[in-house]
Coordinates of C-alpha atoms in Angstrom, one line a residue:
M1 CA 90.0 0.3 -30.7
R2 CA 92.1 2.3 -33.1
E3 CA 90.6 5.4 -34.7
M4 CA 90.3 5.9 -38.4
P5 CA 93.0 8.2 -39.9
E6 CA 90.6 11.1 -40.3
T7 CA 90.1 11.1 -36.5
R8 CA 93.7 10.6 -35.5
L9 CA 96.4 12.8 -34.1
E10 CA 99.4 12.5 -36.6
I11 CA 102.2 14.5 -35.0
L12 CA 103.0 15.2 -31.4
G13 CA 105.7 17.3 -29.7
V14 CA 106.2 15.9 -26.2
G15 CA 108.9 18.2 -24.8
P16 CA 109.5 17.9 -21.9
Q17 CA 108.7 21.4 -20.6
K18 CA 111.1 24.3 -21.0
T19 CA 112.8 22.8 -24.0
A20 CA 111.7 25.2 -26.8
T21 CA 108.4 23.5 -27.5
S22 CA 106.6 26.9 -27.5
W23 CA 109.0 28.2 -30.0
L24 CA 108.6 25.2 -32.3
A25 CA 104.8 25.4 -32.1
E26 CA 104.8 29.1 -32.9
V27 CA 107.1 28.8 -35.9
L28 CA 105.2 25.8 -37.3
A29 CA 101.7 27.3 -36.9
P30 CA 102.0 29.9 -39.8
T31 CA 103.2 27.3 -42.3
G32 CA 99.6 26.3 -43.1
A33 CA 100.4 22.6 -43.5
L34 CA 99.3 21.6 -40.0
C35 CA 96.2 21.8 -37.8
F36 CA 96.8 22.8 -34.2
P37 CA 94.2 22.7 -31.4
S38 CA 92.0 25.8 -31.6
G39 CA 92.4 28.5 -28.9
V40 CA 94.9 26.6 -26.7
K41 CA 98.4 25.2 -27.0
E42 CA 98.0 22.3 -24.7
T43 CA 94.7 20.3 -24.3
F44 CA 96.2 18.0 -21.6
F45 CA 93.8 15.3 -23.0
W46 CA 96.2 12.3 -22.9
D47 CA 97.2 12.8 -19.3
R48 CA 94.6 14.9 -17.4
H49 CA 91.4 14.8 -19.4
F50 CA 91.4 11.3 -21.0
D51 CA 88.1 10.5 -19.4
R52 CA 86.4 13.2 -21.6
G53 CA 86.7 11.0 -24.6
I54 CA 88.3 11.2 -28.1
D55 CA 85.4 13.2 -29.5
W56 CA 86.1 16.0 -27.0
Y57 CA 89.7 16.0 -28.0
M58 CA 89.2 15.9 -31.7
A59 CA 86.7 18.8 -31.4
H60 CA 89.7 21.0 -30.7
F61 CA 91.0 20.5 -34.3
N62 CA 88.7 22.5 -36.6
G63 CA 91.1 23.6 -39.2
H64 CA 92.8 22.0 -42.3
G65 CA 96.0 20.0 -42.4
R66 CA 97.5 17.2 -40.4
R67 CA 96.6 17.3 -36.7
I68 CA 99.5 18.2 -34.4
E69 CA 99.7 19.1 -30.7
F70 CA 102.6 20.1 -28.4
G71 CA 102.0 18.5 -25.0
P72 CA 105.2 18.7 -22.9
S73 CA 103.4 17.3 -19.9
Y74 CA 103.1 14.0 -21.8
F75 CA 106.9 13.3 -21.9
H76 CA 107.4 11.5 -18.7
S77 CA 104.1 9.5 -18.5
A78 CA 104.3 5.8 -19.4
E79 CA 100.5 5.7 -19.5
V80 CA 100.3 8.4 -22.1
V81 CA 102.7 6.6 -24.3
E82 CA 100.5 3.5 -24.3
R83 CA 97.3 5.5 -24.9
L84 CA 98.8 7.3 -27.8
H85 CA 100.1 4.1 -29.4
A86 CA 96.6 2.5 -29.1
H87 CA 95.2 5.7 -30.8
N88 CA 97.7 5.9 -33.6
P89 CA 100.7 3.5 -33.8
D90 CA 102.0 5.6 -36.8
L91 CA 102.3 8.8 -34.7
K92 CA 105.3 11.0 -35.4
V93 CA 106.8 12.0 -32.1
I94 CA 109.1 15.1 -31.6
V95 CA 111.3 15.1 -28.5
T96 CA 113.2 18.3 -27.6
L97 CA 115.9 18.1 -24.9
R98 CA 118.3 20.6 -23.2
D99 CA 120.8 20.5 -20.4
P100 CA 118.8 18.6 -17.8
A101 CA 120.0 20.7 -14.8
A102 CA 119.1 23.9 -16.6
R103 CA 115.8 22.5 -17.7
S104 CA 114.9 21.6 -14.1
W105 CA 115.8 25.0 -12.9
S106 CA 113.9 26.7 -15.7
L107 CA 110.8 24.7 -14.9
Y108 CA 111.1 25.6 -11.2
Q109 CA 111.4 29.3 -12.1
H110 CA 108.3 28.9 -14.3
H111 CA 106.2 27.6 -11.4
L112 CA 107.7 30.2 -9.0
R113 CA 106.6 32.9 -11.4
K114 CA 103.1 31.4 -11.6
G115 CA 102.8 31.5 -7.8
R116 CA 102.6 27.7 -7.5
V117 CA 105.7 27.2 -5.4
G118 CA 107.9 29.1 -3.0
D119 CA 111.6 30.0 -2.8
S120 CA 112.8 26.5 -1.9
F121 CA 113.8 24.4 -5.0
E122 CA 113.7 21.2 -3.0
E123 CA 110.2 21.9 -1.6
A124 CA 109.0 22.8 -5.1
D125 CA 110.4 19.5 -6.5
V126 CA 108.4 17.6 -3.9
R127 CA 105.2 19.5 -4.8
I128 CA 105.8 19.2 -8.6
P129 CA 107.9 16.1 -9.2
E130 CA 108.3 16.7 -12.9
I131 CA 110.8 19.5 -12.1
R132 CA 113.3 16.7 -11.7
Q133 CA 111.6 13.7 -13.1
A134 CA 111.2 15.0 -16.6
S135 CA 114.9 15.6 -16.9
R136 CA 115.6 11.9 -16.6
Y137 CA 116.0 11.4 -20.3
S138 CA 117.6 8.0 -20.1
L139 CA 114.4 6.7 -18.6
H140 CA 111.8 8.4 -20.8
V141 CA 113.2 8.7 -24.3
P142 CA 113.8 4.9 -24.6
R143 CA 110.2 4.3 -23.7
W144 CA 109.0 6.4 -26.6
Q145 CA 111.5 4.8 -28.9
K146 CA 110.5 1.3 -27.8
V147 CA 106.8 1.8 -28.2
F148 CA 106.8 3.8 -31.5
G149 CA 110.1 2.7 -33.0
R150 CA 113.2 4.9 -33.3
E151 CA 112.3 5.9 -36.8
Q152 CA 109.1 7.6 -35.5
V153 CA 110.8 9.6 -32.8
L154 CA 112.8 12.7 -33.7
V155 CA 115.2 13.9 -30.9
L156 CA 116.2 17.6 -31.1
L157 CA 118.3 19.7 -28.8
Q158 CA 117.5 23.2 -27.6
D159 CA 121.2 24.0 -28.2
E160 CA 120.5 23.4 -32.0
V161 CA 117.5 25.7 -31.9
Q162 CA 119.7 28.5 -30.5
Q163 CA 122.5 27.9 -33.0
D164 CA 120.6 27.3 -36.2
P165 CA 116.8 27.4 -35.9
G166 CA 116.4 27.2 -39.7
A167 CA 118.2 23.9 -39.8
V168 CA 116.1 22.5 -37.0
L169 CA 112.9 23.5 -38.8
A170 CA 114.2 21.8 -41.9
R171 CA 114.8 18.6 -40.0
V172 CA 111.3 18.7 -38.6
G173 CA 109.9 19.2 -42.1
R174 CA 111.8 16.2 -43.4
F175 CA 110.7 14.1 -40.4
I176 CA 107.0 14.9 -40.7
G177 CA 107.1 14.8 -44.5
E178 CA 106.1 18.5 -45.0
P179 CA 108.3 20.9 -46.9
L180 CA 108.4 23.9 -44.6
E181 CA 109.1 27.4 -46.1
T182 CA 111.1 29.3 -43.5
D183 CA 112.0 32.5 -45.4
S184 CA 109.0 34.5 -44.0
L185 CA 109.2 33.1 -40.5
D186 CA 110.7 34.8 -37.4
L187 CA 112.9 31.9 -36.4
G188 CA 114.9 34.0 -33.9
R189 CA 112.0 35.1 -31.8
Q190 CA 112.1 34.4 -28.1
V191 CA 108.9 32.8 -26.7
N192 CA 107.7 32.6 -23.1
A193 CA 110.5 34.9 -21.7
A194 CA 109.2 36.7 -18.7
G195 CA 110.2 37.9 -15.2
H196 CA 108.7 37.3 -11.8
P197 CA 105.6 39.2 -10.8
P198 CA 105.6 42.0 -8.2
S199 CA 102.9 40.0 -6.3
R200 CA 103.1 36.2 -6.1
A201 CA 99.7 36.1 -4.5
L202 CA 98.2 37.9 -7.5
A203 CA 100.1 35.7 -9.9
S204 CA 98.8 32.6 -8.1
V205 CA 95.1 33.8 -8.3
S206 CA 95.6 34.7 -11.9
T207 CA 97.1 31.3 -12.7
R208 CA 94.4 29.4 -10.9
A209 CA 91.6 31.4 -12.6
A210 CA 93.2 30.6 -16.0
E211 CA 93.4 26.9 -15.2
I212 CA 89.8 26.8 -14.2
L213 CA 88.7 28.5 -17.4
R214 CA 90.8 26.2 -19.5
N215 CA 89.4 23.1 -17.7
L216 CA 85.9 24.4 -18.6
G217 CA 87.0 24.8 -22.2
L218 CA 86.7 28.6 -22.0
Y219 CA 89.9 29.2 -23.9
G220 CA 88.5 32.3 -25.5
A221 CA 88.1 34.0 -22.1
V222 CA 91.7 33.4 -21.3
N223 CA 92.9 34.7 -24.6
V224 CA 90.7 37.8 -24.3
A225 CA 92.1 38.5 -20.9
K226 CA 95.7 38.3 -22.3
S227 CA 94.8 40.6 -25.2
A228 CA 93.3 43.1 -22.7
G229 CA 96.6 43.4 -20.9
L230 CA 95.9 41.3 -17.8
K231 CA 99.2 39.5 -18.2
R232 CA 101.0 42.9 -18.3
I233 CA 99.1 43.9 -15.1
V234 CA 100.1 40.8 -13.2
Y235 CA 103.7 40.5 -14.4
G236 CA 104.6 44.0 -15.3
G237 CA 107.2 45.7 -13.1
G238 CA 108.5 42.4 -11.7
T239 CA 112.0 41.2 -11.5
R240 CA 113.9 38.8 -13.8
G241 CA 114.3 35.3 -12.4
A242 CA 117.7 33.8 -11.9
D243 CA 119.0 32.3 -15.2
A244 CA 121.0 29.6 -13.5
P245 CA 120.8 27.8 -10.1
P246 CA 123.4 28.4 -7.4
D247 CA 126.6 26.6 -8.1
D248 CA 126.1 24.1 -5.3
L249 CA 122.6 23.1 -6.6
R250 CA 123.8 23.0 -10.2
A251 CA 126.7 20.7 -9.2
Q252 CA 124.2 18.4 -7.4
L253 CA 121.8 18.3 -10.4
V254 CA 124.6 17.7 -12.9
D255 CA 125.8 14.7 -10.8
E256 CA 122.2 13.4 -10.5
F257 CA 121.7 13.7 -14.3
E258 CA 125.1 12.3 -15.4
A259 CA 123.5 9.1 -16.7
D260 CA 121.0 11.2 -18.7
I261 CA 123.7 13.4 -20.2
A262 CA 125.7 10.3 -21.2
F263 CA 122.6 8.8 -22.7
V264 CA 122.0 11.7 -25.0
E265 CA 125.6 11.8 -26.0
H266 CA 125.5 8.2 -27.0
L267 CA 122.1 8.5 -28.7
L268 CA 123.2 11.5 -30.9
G269 CA 126.9 10.7 -31.1
I270 CA 127.9 14.1 -29.8
D271 CA 129.9 15.6 -26.9
L272 CA 127.8 17.5 -24.3
G273 CA 130.5 18.5 -22.0
H274 CA 129.0 21.9 -21.6
W275 CA 126.0 20.3 -19.9
R276 CA 128.3 19.3 -17.1
K277 CA 129.8 22.7 -16.4
V278 CA 129.3 24.4 -13.1
G279 CA 129.8 28.2 -12.7
S280 CA 132.5 29.7 -15.0
A281 CA 134.6 26.5 -14.8

């Protein structure tokens, strides 16, 4: 059964992960026109916690404005798309994409930093399939477009965010029907940039503890720990992760994702030759 408008999610950023979703969420939050989940960026309701019911989900939205969530784990799930359409067929969906090989590597580095995986990219991909799977844009983007209609799915590139963040935010404003004032916003800020921790074991324990607290709905405890400097204790003094994969792995990934690069080129009518580059070539 479809929910009434007052109990519906109206706007959703689906990522995938490591495509500037955190930046977009943080620059949209201060505008005051939108209502985000309280205390947490991602509820994981539509994929992991759907059995908790819509009332549990809607209890996260206790502010004013149109309800919006950024859930990059939703991007590659066909089941999530169907659940969301049943909930609100008028949902506005924001997709953000980047060089798929770079995205996969960045997500691997993220999980390595969190202590969830080891040094082998291939073993990490087996353990966490979305490292590769969510870069298959030619599979997942058409699904969102087919179910919701192309006019309800906005596709942005992380390249555009880096080149002209103000123009990107203006496009988002037009898409969701909200005039967004950007003059007072820090559009150039970097979000979620961090190195690898000195101790992966400590990072793993910290990550698992935070996940348990979030699953229990104790978002405040996680936020207090961050404010108290726990994140600095765990990750301070670490090393910076590799910005790019080794050339041989990048060449392999670029080849694997050729159909996805070509798909985005055709969809947006642009040349993405730089997504195919390996090394300094």
